[in-house]
Amino acid sequence: MHQEDKKRTKGGSWLTRGLGAMLLMMGPALALAQEAAEAAPVPNKGDTAWMMVCTLLVIMMAVPGLALFYGGMVRAKNMLSISMQVFVTFSLLTVLWVVYGYSLAFNGTGQWIGDFSRFLLSGITADSNAATFSEGVVIPEYVFVAFQATFAAITTALAVGGFAERTKFSAVLVFAVIWFTFSYLPIARMVWFTEGFLFKAGALDYAGGTVVHINAGIAGLVGALMVGKRTGYGTVAMPPHNVPYVMIGAALLWVGWFGFNVGSGLEANNGAGLVFLNTFVCTAAAVSAWTFGEWIFRGKPTMLGAASGAVAGLVAITPSCGVLSPGGAIILGLVVGLICLWAVAGLKKSLGYDDSLDVFGVHAVGGIVGALSCAILGHPSLGGVGAFESIGPQLVIQAEGVLITIVWSAVVTAIAFLLIKVTIGLRPSEEAEREGLDTNEHGERAYES
Amino acid sequence: MHQEDKKRTKGGSWLTRGLGAMLLMMGPALALAQEAAEAAPVPNKGDTAWMMVCTLLVIMMAVPGLALFYGGMVRAKNMLSISMQVFVTFSLLTVLWVVYGYSLAFNGTGQWIGDFSRFLLSGITADSNAATFSEGVVIPEYVFVAFQATFAAITTALAVGGFAERTKFSAVLVFAVIWFTFSYLPIARMVWFTEGFLFKAGALDYAGGTVVHINAGIAGLVGALMVGKRTGYGTVAMPPHNVPYVMIGAALLWVGWFGFNVGSGLEANNGAGLVFLNTFVCTAAAVSAWTFGEWIFRGKPTMLGAASGAVAGLVAITPSCGVLSPGGAIILGLVVGLICLWAVAGLKKSLGYDDSLDVFGVHAVGGIVGALSCAILGHPSLGGVGAFESIGPQLVIQAEGVLITIVWSAVVTAIAFLLIKVTIGLRPSEEAEREGLDTNEHGERAYES
Amino acid sequence: MHQEDKKRTKGGSWLTRGLGAMLLMMGPALALAQEAAEAAPVPNKGDTAWMMVCTLLVIMMAVPGLALFYGGMVRAKNMLSISMQVFVTFSLLTVLWVVYGYSLAFNGTGQWIGDFSRFLLSGITADSNAATFSEGVVIPEYVFVAFQATFAAITTALAVGGFAERTKFSAVLVFAVIWFTFSYLPIARMVWFTEGFLFKAGALDYAGGTVVHINAGIAGLVGALMVGKRTGYGTVAMPPHNVPYVMIGAALLWVGWFGFNVGSGLEANNGAGLVFLNTFVCTAAAVSAWTFGEWIFRGKPTMLGAASGAVAGLVAITPSCGVLSPGGAIILGLVVGLICLWAVAGLKKSLGYDDSLDVFGVHAVGGIVGALSCAILGHPSLGGVGAFESIGPQLVIQAEGVLITIVWSAVVTAIAFLLIKVTIGLRPSEEAEREGLDTNEHGERAYES
Amino acid sequence: MKMITAIIRPWKLDDLQMAVARLGVQGITVTEVTGYGRQRGHSEHYRGSEYQVEFVPKLRVEIVLDEASSEAVVEAISNVCRTGKTGDGKIFLAPVGEAVRIRTRESGAAAA
Amino acid sequence: MKMITAIIRPWKLDDLQMAVARLGVQGITVTEVTGYGRQRGHSEHYRGSEYQVEFVPKLRVEIVLDEASSEAVVEAISNVCRTGKTGDGKIFLAPVGEAVRIRTRESGAAAA
Amino acid sequence: MKMITAIIRPWKLDDLQMAVARLGVQGITVTEVTGYGRQRGHSEHYRGSEYQVEFVPKLRVEIVLDEASSEAVVEAISNVCRTGKTGDGKIFLAPVGEAVRIRTRESGAAAA
Ligand SMILES: Nc1ncnc2c1ncn2[C@@H]1O[C@H](COP(=O)(O)OP(=O)(O)O)[C@@H](O)[C@H]1O
Ligand SMILES: Nc1ncnc2c1ncn2[C@@H]1O[C@H](COP(=O)(O)OP(=O)(O)O)[C@@H](O)[C@H]1O
Ligand SMILES: Nc1ncnc2c1ncn2[C@@H]1O[C@H](COP(=O)(O)OP(=O)(O)O)[C@@H](O)[C@H]1O
């Protein structure tokens, strides 16, 4: 597999990179210390600098970005609750990633999961390097470990938006650990590791449309269903308590997402430029689409809508940022802006679930649109730079990846919540929920005057 | 022209870079794919990484930076209105930049405006590179496109501060599209394209003192005059509703501005170090000057003042960051801090216009101070590194650039607002304005408790 | 000394880098223009890009990071007061750093302090380079000047948290100038300059555990004692007025701290990867430790606690980020999270001082834990990569560095506050303090509705 | 006419509103307040510091209505707002001399 | 003495203040409140969710004054605060037994 | 019973609370308000703009208590809240017909 990849990228034309990136995504895992020692490639400092920047951008996406994006949307009495869920989940999983996550996801030979041979990163030193998608180009392995840690940690933090405002902090943390271990790690391996089922099938997912967004979106939805609706949902108004926070959060997500998407290429090269521009312009188009869509269909364009549009665009371009042309990215942005608007308005209403922060409507739906768009807008006949032959078969492969992720994530989430329900319990008392999780779960209030 | 430039930079001494940067600013436009193919220079990964960082820094300046800086200064009832104006203007123009802006500004041979040959970036691929100011040094053209997109988009968003709190959202968007097309694009071309009138005249503008700040500042002022004062202006108190937001916004502008200024050099080289330090220390000096100025002249040093001082310093160093010594940058900061304080206090009061967020007093006035400072503090006799012969003649050239920008921007803005007035109208009803644009234009409230 | 260092790093094994980094920290000061001219090494653009990123990250730590972290913890009536103290102190000292600070800290031959030969950076041009810790590797000196400026400026801003909410703005600024000149500059020189007492002693301090955190923490404590308690302290509740700001601030400190720590290595190389990962995971572990610690010992896990834990972890890893393994960093994070929790709860209560924002409990205590950890967890027998022989003697050296910093900083702070007390006075009237410093010192209110 | 002023727990507002609406109350004015009462005495931690929290968030609900209905409304409010724990709040009744509906200039009971 | 309590639209405060100042009113106390009344019933969207908004932002304006001037003031307030659309608000009048100016200890009408 | 409504400077609340607690007052309700009075007239600057500040932040403190103690409490409040400068505030006394403690249904003086 690795061989074939090398051949491909050697072909030289950047056009092949779209697919190459996908297929090679697990390359780093093969860059064992010995191997590095043989060929002894030295990391380019521009790549190293860029990958460190990308890593801290993804950290900024989570804290404070996601905490604010989510926090602004809940009621004031739950502001600290959701912030804590994001902040502590992110921190805890970063530790677990270093302890066993990296080893299970990117080491060993299993096709579903790795082994514990790099427990606590044993065997890795500052001299270790990880391969990139270009032959002979490496980056420090510690940087790769840190970069991947942020993906694992933010994905799980995303999911908690589905059952926000009504779940016990302890339940959220237990869910996070279980889901990270049994859903994130295997799916990351399936999609990004050479022996993974989806990897072998040729599914395209540049920066995590399936692994991150569909995965988290489904967990959010299933969690929302299992935890049940917020008390008063449907009868009591639950407006966002601080829309400026939502705006700040969305903006920081936008800025940070360049680390997420461009960093997934592992190099600061010409291909990075395309990914960068696509991430920029697809988001801008989705903001515009949601804004005008709301204006036309609901009467007024809202800030909450524009912010949601930004996230929808970012989600959709995540899997496809390496295979679309900037023109294709604009089209994708316009389309996904409208589809996600429909998902959180029409679809959600008709199905009646209480996905508090629309993790499903934005991340799962946007992720599906993005994953499928790879096969369509990514095709050279539509201006794309994808290296697959024809649209139809690739669309089937993409759909397969989407479906497997949906099922896997749903099952793991359901089991996790069942276990929590029968052990420590999922929800605080109704009184505590109505009074607010901030005071009841955390003994704090967000604002004092 | 290009030849001559090359000779100059070949001279080798960094001292010539100040002017070189200005004269060569349009270099990238010449780096057509064919040319790149001939010489086949490969982008340095450090440059590519840096330019991507710079681009995302400018995005962060706009959202959330500018949205917060402006948003904190309006009344609570208009917080989302101004945020939306910044957020959506920025997004929409990013899309338009990719669709036709880049082609019109940096392509073709016209001296006022380009052509549509790169409509939707046709002809550019991930392999295309753009030239920098150093011979044989290139960066990925997609990165250059993204970097320049942020300039176009943030400039227009800056202008809306002049007529905030009283203009319809639809009017703002229509203005943005017209002004971007007929004022930003031609002025960017005039100043930064080799055939542009101001470029030929030798005007120094490292990162956009004329193109960005004077341009936007004049548009803000003319807009303020044409839209008319806010209802109650002068009788009702209109204090900033959230000064911490102003502080956060100013701070993010400061951080992001390094991308703006240093990125304009297109390389992570030694010259970048000077631009970086100048941007840092001029701003710090302007903060100090405004703070102490207020303390002395108005009794108390305010946070709003310190934040305004930061922006004034950043604006002033924008055109001159490449030709001043750090000592000169400190002097410029001290001077501009006091001048802009006077402009938003004394000048504004005596002229009586209602430039809501002082786009004129800070951006136009600060931009003029900065543009002129190039010719004075930039001269080697005053420690500068500018490559011009003597202060007097250069001052005339600088003044010429300033004047042309003022007139051009004013005319385009006036026409745009006239057109809007007679078609869709400029202002909401007085009742809607008094109740607040958030609920009336956007159907939202910023804060709920 | 320099010779010996070179030998060490030449040894090639990255294992020696831990100590090497410390000993060589002052290397840049030796890179005089002439020397650079001889060998004529050219900065690597990846390094230059990275160091500019690191510098702006530290700026972002201060404004808005620290301003928000501190601002959220004070009462609403003092929000602008503390923001101004951070914003203006940071700006003023940046200017003073360029005027005389850099010259005094990194120039001349004195072992306690430098000279004025680089007053206003005279003699430095854009072509000047500063040496790094690797032979033949340099970065633009202007970038080095800017990077170091941020350290000086943020350190002093940190200290003001100790006596927040009760000190006159003028007193704070005078303190800042005195303390920067007589405490920060000499200690920076002692620890980081080849002739400095602590440098010679072999004390390990990768990124400023002593120079920055213990130094500032002690100044905060001594200031708190000399200024006296806040009126009503102990009887009136003084809850943080905006915990989300504390969260945002802590998150931006986390993100920015990568610039602080990794940037201290001056290169984007493999060693940077270790420092990066350590900074990430130690912080994540400290967040977890404080959260669970509070949960167990005080009943509920708070957002304020998680945010404090993040800062405690960041402080502790600062001196030791270059010598610990990621596993060691996790242990350090767990330990420091619990120790600082005890310091701000148990210790503070029993001693009864009013260190408003726990500069002592978090920065001094965390800094001491971190400084000592170098000698323990940094030892190869415990997985570390420190280049010292055995734990015991190194622990003594570390303790020596800690003690000297404590005494020096305490004495300078005490003298500074005494001088201010007998001249312009330290505190506003009790009435002004109770009404709030925002209106009384700055004529502003943070929030209007 | 009477003005009923009820100081209640914030999260009881929805219940209160539904209960009084059922009794025909057409207008309510709500203010965020902080209250000091017997409920005080619990302590909060901010990092290390432990404070006695004297003032806790409450809502003040005001309803102007004719005397006839006031008793039933007071009864309804105290029913839905009772949890039995300290801090449930108080209801005060005070006389109102006149009421005017701004929109229509109606006055008296028609305006309440 | 009387206390006038007016519940008005927030953006009418400036008009109200100028109108009553012209009638010699020297003191006003203003509170941000939310009101439930006939104006309810419009719905707001948050992303997809559509909610009935029950409580809308209002200001409560309190003025203590001698009985003689109260009628004119009520008249003035209802004039400037009327838009004719539902939600204009109400004015309540209640008796005040005593008023004390803290600064001077003056009491009675002198303190209002 | 009486309701004492005191409009005071925000930073005087702690003093007030301690003073009235000493007199046996068991309950207080506090609202953030803005007040217009003689204190107006100082101007504030926002960047260049200079505005007359008409409304300044105050607290409204409400205490319901039996008539007997009201005089002493008014006295105590005006003592601790006086600075002698304009803006010290006012105290109003109004009759309260009934008081109910929601938790226990106690009413009358027992509920105040
Ligand atoms: N005498 C009073 N005057 C004004 N407000 C009061 C009075 N007594 C109680 N309150 C208000 O009622 C709230 C609840 O009273 P509290 O004594 O805590 O509980 P409970 O009524 O259940 O004993 C207080 O927080 C305060 O806002
Ligand atoms: N009976 C009442 N008691 C207390 N407040 C009331 C009462 N009726 C109305 N209000 C207040 O007056 C506001 C306006 O009343 P509403 O019925 O919406 O409009 P209108 O008076 O024009 O019919 C309400 O939002 C509420 O705050
Ligand atoms: N007649 C009044 N009705 C309602 N509130 C009043 C009245 N007079 C004063 N107030 C309140 O008392 C506050 C203090 O009054 P002010 O006239 O400024 O000071 P002083 O009472 O010391 O002369 C005002 O801000 C206002 O909130």
PDB file of C-alpha atoms in Angstrom, chain F residues 19-106:
ATOM      1  CA  ALA F  19     -26.850  48.100  59.947  1.00  0.00           C
ATOM      2  CA  VAL F  20     -30.369  46.791  59.432  1.00  0.00           C
ATOM      3  CA  ALA F  21     -29.440  43.240  60.379  1.00  0.00           C
ATOM      4  CA  ARG F  22     -28.402  44.651  63.730  1.00  0.00           C
ATOM      5  CA  LEU F  23     -31.950  46.004  64.066  1.00  0.00           C
ATOM      6  CA  GLY F  24     -33.389  42.561  63.447  1.00  0.00           C
ATOM      7  CA  VAL F  25     -34.342  42.914  59.796  1.00  0.00           C
ATOM      8  CA  GLN F  26     -34.444  39.419  58.343  1.00  0.00           C
ATOM      9  CA  GLY F  27     -35.112  40.042  54.700  1.00  0.00           C
ATOM     10  CA  ILE F  28     -34.001  42.437  52.002  1.00  0.00           C
ATOM     11  CA  THR F  29     -34.585  42.511  48.272  1.00  0.00           C
ATOM     12  CA  VAL F  30     -32.140  44.437  46.118  1.00  0.00           C
ATOM     13  CA  THR F  31     -32.508  45.644  42.534  1.00  0.00           C
ATOM     14  CA  GLU F  32     -29.975  47.298  40.273  1.00  0.00           C
ATOM     15  CA  VAL F  33     -31.479  50.500  38.961  1.00  0.00           C
ATOM     16  CA  THR F  34     -30.362  53.714  37.395  1.00  0.00           C
ATOM     17  CA  GLY F  35     -31.410  56.977  38.827  1.00  0.00           C
ATOM     18  CA  TYR F  36     -31.938  60.451  37.568  1.00  0.00           C
ATOM     19  CA  GLY F  37     -31.800  63.170  40.164  1.00  0.00           C
ATOM     20  CA  ARG F  38     -29.806  66.172  41.174  1.00  0.00           C
ATOM     21  CA  GLN F  39     -26.619  64.192  40.759  1.00  0.00           C
ATOM     22  CA  ARG F  40     -26.979  64.375  37.003  1.00  0.00           C
ATOM     23  CA  GLY F  41     -25.023  66.898  35.131  1.00  0.00           C
ATOM     24  CA  HIS F  42     -21.558  65.456  35.235  1.00  0.00           C
ATOM     25  CA  SER F  43     -20.278  64.673  31.823  1.00  0.00           C
ATOM     26  CA  GLU F  44     -18.428  61.639  30.564  1.00  0.00           C
ATOM     27  CA  HIS F  45     -16.123  61.256  27.620  1.00  0.00           C
ATOM     28  CA  TYR F  46     -16.177  58.419  25.175  1.00  0.00           C
ATOM     29  CA  ARG F  47     -13.200  58.937  22.983  1.00  0.00           C
ATOM     30  CA  GLY F  48     -13.958  62.408  21.745  1.00  0.00           C
ATOM     31  CA  SER F  49     -17.634  62.550  22.487  1.00  0.00           C
ATOM     32  CA  GLU F  50     -18.734  64.252  25.633  1.00  0.00           C
ATOM     33  CA  TYR F  51     -22.104  63.332  27.032  1.00  0.00           C
ATOM     34  CA  GLN F  52     -24.244  64.586  29.853  1.00  0.00           C
ATOM     35  CA  VAL F  53     -24.779  61.561  31.983  1.00  0.00           C
ATOM     36  CA  GLU F  54     -28.362  61.657  33.098  1.00  0.00           C
ATOM     37  CA  PHE F  55     -28.749  58.268  34.696  1.00  0.00           C
ATOM     38  CA  VAL F  56     -26.347  56.917  37.280  1.00  0.00           C
ATOM     39  CA  PRO F  57     -26.267  53.405  38.728  1.00  0.00           C
ATOM     40  CA  LYS F  58     -28.059  52.994  42.043  1.00  0.00           C
ATOM     41  CA  LEU F  59     -29.465  50.162  44.077  1.00  0.00           C
ATOM     42  CA  ARG F  60     -33.033  49.948  45.152  1.00  0.00           C
ATOM     43  CA  VAL F  61     -33.342  48.194  48.500  1.00  0.00           C
ATOM     44  CA  GLU F  62     -36.718  46.963  49.626  1.00  0.00           C
ATOM     45  CA  ILE F  63     -37.556  45.893  53.130  1.00  0.00           C
ATOM     46  CA  VAL F  64     -40.971  44.914  54.355  1.00  0.00           C
ATOM     47  CA  LEU F  65     -41.389  45.187  58.092  1.00  0.00           C
ATOM     48  CA  ASP F  66     -43.864  46.033  60.797  1.00  0.00           C
ATOM     49  CA  GLU F  67     -44.609  49.676  61.317  1.00  0.00           C
ATOM     50  CA  ALA F  68     -43.065  49.735  64.742  1.00  0.00           C
ATOM     51  CA  SER F  69     -39.540  49.090  63.552  1.00  0.00           C
ATOM     52  CA  SER F  70     -39.755  51.160  60.400  1.00  0.00           C
ATOM     53  CA  GLU F  71     -38.626  54.406  61.904  1.00  0.00           C
ATOM     54  CA  ALA F  72     -35.483  52.959  63.387  1.00  0.00           C
ATOM     55  CA  VAL F  73     -34.625  51.246  60.140  1.00  0.00           C
ATOM     56  CA  VAL F  74     -35.123  54.394  58.091  1.00  0.00           C
ATOM     57  CA  GLU F  75     -32.899  56.175  60.542  1.00  0.00           C
ATOM     58  CA  ALA F  76     -30.228  53.503  60.299  1.00  0.00           C
ATOM     59  CA  ILE F  77     -30.296  53.479  56.526  1.00  0.00           C
ATOM     60  CA  SER F  78     -30.010  57.192  56.196  1.00  0.00           C
ATOM     61  CA  ASN F  79     -27.133  57.196  58.633  1.00  0.00           C
ATOM     62  CA  VAL F  80     -24.972  54.652  56.913  1.00  0.00           C
ATOM     63  CA  CYS F  81     -25.804  55.755  53.382  1.00  0.00           C
ATOM     64  CA  ARG F  82     -25.072  59.416  53.856  1.00  0.00           C
ATOM     65  CA  THR F  83     -21.896  60.847  52.353  1.00  0.00           C
ATOM     66  CA  GLY F  84     -23.233  64.385  52.192  1.00  0.00           C
ATOM     67  CA  LYS F  85     -22.722  64.611  48.463  1.00  0.00           C
ATOM     68  CA  THR F  86     -25.501  64.860  45.926  1.00  0.00           C
ATOM     69  CA  GLY F  87     -26.682  61.447  44.881  1.00  0.00           C
ATOM     70  CA  ASP F  88     -26.989  59.857  48.312  1.00  0.00           C
ATOM     71  CA  GLY F  89     -30.520  58.843  47.449  1.00  0.00           C
ATOM     72  CA  LYS F  90     -33.971  58.654  48.935  1.00  0.00           C
ATOM     73  CA  ILE F  91     -36.062  56.498  51.185  1.00  0.00           C
ATOM     74  CA  PHE F  92     -39.755  55.999  50.555  1.00  0.00           C
ATOM     75  CA  LEU F  93     -42.290  54.376  52.847  1.00  0.00           C
ATOM     76  CA  ALA F  94     -45.459  52.776  51.562  1.00  0.00           C
ATOM     77  CA  PRO F  95     -48.161  50.704  53.157  1.00  0.00           C
ATOM     78  CA  VAL F  96     -48.240  46.945  52.677  1.00  0.00           C
ATOM     79  CA  GLY F  97     -51.521  45.196  53.227  1.00  0.00           C
ATOM     80  CA  GLU F  98     -50.428  41.630  53.553  1.00  0.00           C
ATOM     81  CA  ALA F  99     -47.299  39.497  53.492  1.00  0.00           C
ATOM     82  CA  VAL F 100     -47.075  35.748  52.885  1.00  0.00           C
ATOM     83  CA  ARG F 101     -44.076  33.491  53.363  1.00  0.00           C
ATOM     84  CA  ILE F 102     -44.342  31.046  50.496  1.00  0.00           C
ATOM     85  CA  ARG F 103     -42.494  28.232  52.220  1.00  0.00           C
ATOM     86  CA  THR F 104     -44.728  28.112  55.264  1.00  0.00           C
ATOM     87  CA  ARG F 105     -47.822  30.034  54.220  1.00  0.00           C
ATOM     88  CA  GLU F 106     -47.318  32.162  57.314  1.00  0.00           C
TER      89      GLU F 106
END
